[in-house]
Amino acid sequence: MDIQIEGLVKTYVSEGRTVRALDGIDLHIPANQIFTLLGPSGCGKTTLLRCIVGLETPDDGEIRIGGEVVWSRSKRVAVPPEKRGLGMVFQTYAIWPHMSVFDNVAYPLQVRGVARAAIREKVLQVLKHVQLDGLEGRSATRLSGGQQQRVALARALVAEPKVILFDEPLSNLDAKLREETRKLLRHFLTELGITAVYVTHDRVEALALSDSIAVLNGGHIIERGDPQKIYFSADHRFVADFIGRANLIPATVHEQQPDWTVVRTPWGLVSCQKRDFAPGSQVTLCIRPEFLHLTARPEGSAPSSTEETGVRNVVEGRVEALDFVGEVYEAEVRVDDQVLLARVDPTLAVGKGDMVHFALAPEHCLLVTA
Ligand code: ATP
């Protein structure tokens, strides 16, 4: 089932101050996708999720789930949470410690008066999905954090919700378990083909898990797209900066060429991925550290498409800092008054104080709003 949100507004008054937590949200969440609401703390993502579930009453706008209006100010509709057919998994595991795994998961079906045999079959099937089969008799407290969260997941799934909503469900797990549970989640949500709305402030989680991501800030949706679009070709500086580490350099559009957009940067002209900005526009050049290909001596010439204009996507700088971070070194390289962050292959003989060169592939030079 899809979710359609139109003109959603929610304000809070706290200590005499009015906060516009949602400032006119228009959003379509397609059916059978994992859709992530991503943004910094306080951007409104939990408020939006709670409005969809019905735990929060908006001030204005409309929410439709599978075409049915569940909340509308103008139509005076407010379907209560339990009638919206949604499942929800929270950050805290919210399972009952005095019950077994089986009873925790069976609870929503028992409340509905489902026959015992049907409950057993369904519960065992769902436990298999979340890889807890064999643990149904165990007390819920005798489980690891990751297993407890999977019990909560199973309980949300067993009721066969139209949509399942997740509010930072992995944030209480340690890094390794978080990664494992994330993979499991991705696997079974895709297999079930269910609509999932997922809230997180963790960009890696959002990139790894989602079919689509909406990036929020200050109660607005800044941009939406699939993970590759959001990471490699965001339109907005805020999004490019939030989704990954980035070198952000002020630039002015110099000219449009058939294949590239050429900008003037503090160190000269640079050919970039083509973007529809007028010459003279103030923009930001975004280069991810992994795309700054650093060499100890000058690279060859710039890509042939830019040769005739004299644009050379090669930059020279001095290494100011070099940190070993596991697979690679991270280098801070001063280029005039800018300091650029680059990933350096550990086999490259580069030391602090060395002069180095970067080759900037135009397709990895992204232009975003200033
Ligand atoms: P986090 O990642 O920290 O949970 P979030 O993006 O989910 O943040 P929300 O919890 O939706 O953000 O909050 C959005 C804004 O609304 C924030 O400025 C927050 O302080 C405010 N807010 C949320 N709930 C209330 C409340 N009950 N009373 C007053 N202000 C609130």
PDB file of C-alpha atoms and ligand atoms in Angstrom, residues 10-15 17 19-22 39-50 56 91 167-168 199-201 216 219, ligand 1:
ATOM      1  CA  LYS A  10       2.614  20.062  12.833  1.00  0.00           C
ATOM      2  CA  THR A  11       3.623  22.698  15.350  1.00  0.00           C
ATOM      3  CA  TYR A  12       4.546  22.296  18.989  1.00  0.00           C
ATOM      4  CA  VAL A  13       4.574  24.988  21.617  1.00  0.00           C
ATOM      5  CA  SER A  14       7.304  24.452  24.132  1.00  0.00           C
ATOM      6  CA  GLU A  15       8.315  26.964  26.823  1.00  0.00           C
ATOM      7  CA  ARG A  17       8.252  28.968  21.691  1.00  0.00           C
ATOM      8  CA  VAL A  19       8.349  24.921  16.722  1.00  0.00           C
ATOM      9  CA  ARG A  20       7.173  24.027  13.206  1.00  0.00           C
ATOM     10  CA  ALA A  21       8.219  20.375  13.348  1.00  0.00           C
ATOM     11  CA  LEU A  22       6.576  19.694   9.959  1.00  0.00           C
ATOM     12  CA  GLY A  39      17.910  13.801   8.584  1.00  0.00           C
ATOM     13  CA  PRO A  40      19.694  15.385  11.529  1.00  0.00           C
ATOM     14  CA  SER A  41      18.270  15.388  15.039  1.00  0.00           C
ATOM     15  CA  GLY A  42      15.190  17.602  15.299  1.00  0.00           C
ATOM     16  CA  CYS A  43      14.438  17.706  11.544  1.00  0.00           C
ATOM     17  CA  GLY A  44      10.939  16.272  12.075  1.00  0.00           C
ATOM     18  CA  LYS A  45      11.323  12.654  10.950  1.00  0.00           C
ATOM     19  CA  THR A  46       9.862  11.066  14.113  1.00  0.00           C
ATOM     20  CA  THR A  47       7.002  13.569  14.107  1.00  0.00           C
ATOM     21  CA  LEU A  48       6.198  12.624  10.508  1.00  0.00           C
ATOM     22  CA  LEU A  49       6.259   8.905  11.356  1.00  0.00           C
ATOM     23  CA  ARG A  50       4.030   9.465  14.407  1.00  0.00           C
ATOM     24  CA  GLU A  56       0.370  12.585  16.790  1.00  0.00           C
ATOM     25  CA  GLN A  91      14.116   2.044  19.176  1.00  0.00           C
ATOM     26  CA  ASP A 167      11.722   4.418  14.349  1.00  0.00           C
ATOM     27  CA  GLU A 168      15.518   3.997  14.600  1.00  0.00           C
ATOM     28  CA  VAL A 199      13.405   6.634  10.286  1.00  0.00           C
ATOM     29  CA  THR A 200      17.100   7.072  10.917  1.00  0.00           C
ATOM     30  CA  HIS A 201      19.804   9.698  11.246  1.00  0.00           C
ATOM     31  CA  LEU A 216      14.614  16.226   5.779  1.00  0.00           C
ATOM     32  CA  GLY A 219      10.500  20.291   8.910  1.00  0.00           C
TER      33      GLY A 219
HETATM   34  P1  ATP B   1      15.641  12.876  16.582  1.00  0.00           P
HETATM   35  O1  ATP B   1      16.480  12.178  15.551  1.00  0.00           O
HETATM   36  O2  ATP B   1      16.468  13.609  17.579  1.00  0.00           O
HETATM   37  O3  ATP B   1      14.601  11.987  17.188  1.00  0.00           O
HETATM   38  P2  ATP B   1      13.669  14.023  14.758  1.00  0.00           P
HETATM   39  O4  ATP B   1      14.157  14.406  13.415  1.00  0.00           O
HETATM   40  O5  ATP B   1      12.937  12.756  14.878  1.00  0.00           O
HETATM   41  O6  ATP B   1      14.857  14.066  15.798  1.00  0.00           O
HETATM   42  P3  ATP B   1      11.345  15.231  15.931  1.00  0.00           P
HETATM   43  O7  ATP B   1      11.380  14.397  17.171  1.00  0.00           O
HETATM   44  O8  ATP B   1      10.318  14.936  14.932  1.00  0.00           O
HETATM   45  O9  ATP B   1      12.766  15.246  15.236  1.00  0.00           O
HETATM   46  O10 ATP B   1      11.209  16.763  16.392  1.00  0.00           O
HETATM   47  C1  ATP B   1      11.064  17.831  15.473  1.00  0.00           C
HETATM   48  C2  ATP B   1      11.027  19.138  16.228  1.00  0.00           C
HETATM   49  O11 ATP B   1       9.861  19.178  17.048  1.00  0.00           O
HETATM   50  C3  ATP B   1      12.209  19.314  17.190  1.00  0.00           C
HETATM   51  O12 ATP B   1      12.554  20.684  17.186  1.00  0.00           O
HETATM   52  C4  ATP B   1      11.658  18.898  18.516  1.00  0.00           C
HETATM   53  O13 ATP B   1      12.322  19.555  19.565  1.00  0.00           O
HETATM   54  C5  ATP B   1      10.214  19.330  18.423  1.00  0.00           C
HETATM   55  N1  ATP B   1       9.321  18.468  19.209  1.00  0.00           N
HETATM   56  C6  ATP B   1       9.091  17.155  18.978  1.00  0.00           C
HETATM   57  N2  ATP B   1       8.202  16.669  19.876  1.00  0.00           N
HETATM   58  C7  ATP B   1       7.858  17.713  20.688  1.00  0.00           C
HETATM   59  C8  ATP B   1       6.974  17.872  21.798  1.00  0.00           C
HETATM   60  N3  ATP B   1       6.243  16.857  22.246  1.00  0.00           N
HETATM   61  N4  ATP B   1       6.893  19.086  22.352  1.00  0.00           N
HETATM   62  C9  ATP B   1       7.610  20.132  21.893  1.00  0.00           C
HETATM   63  N5  ATP B   1       8.457  20.061  20.850  1.00  0.00           N
HETATM   64  C10 ATP B   1       8.582  18.876  20.249  1.00  0.00           C
END
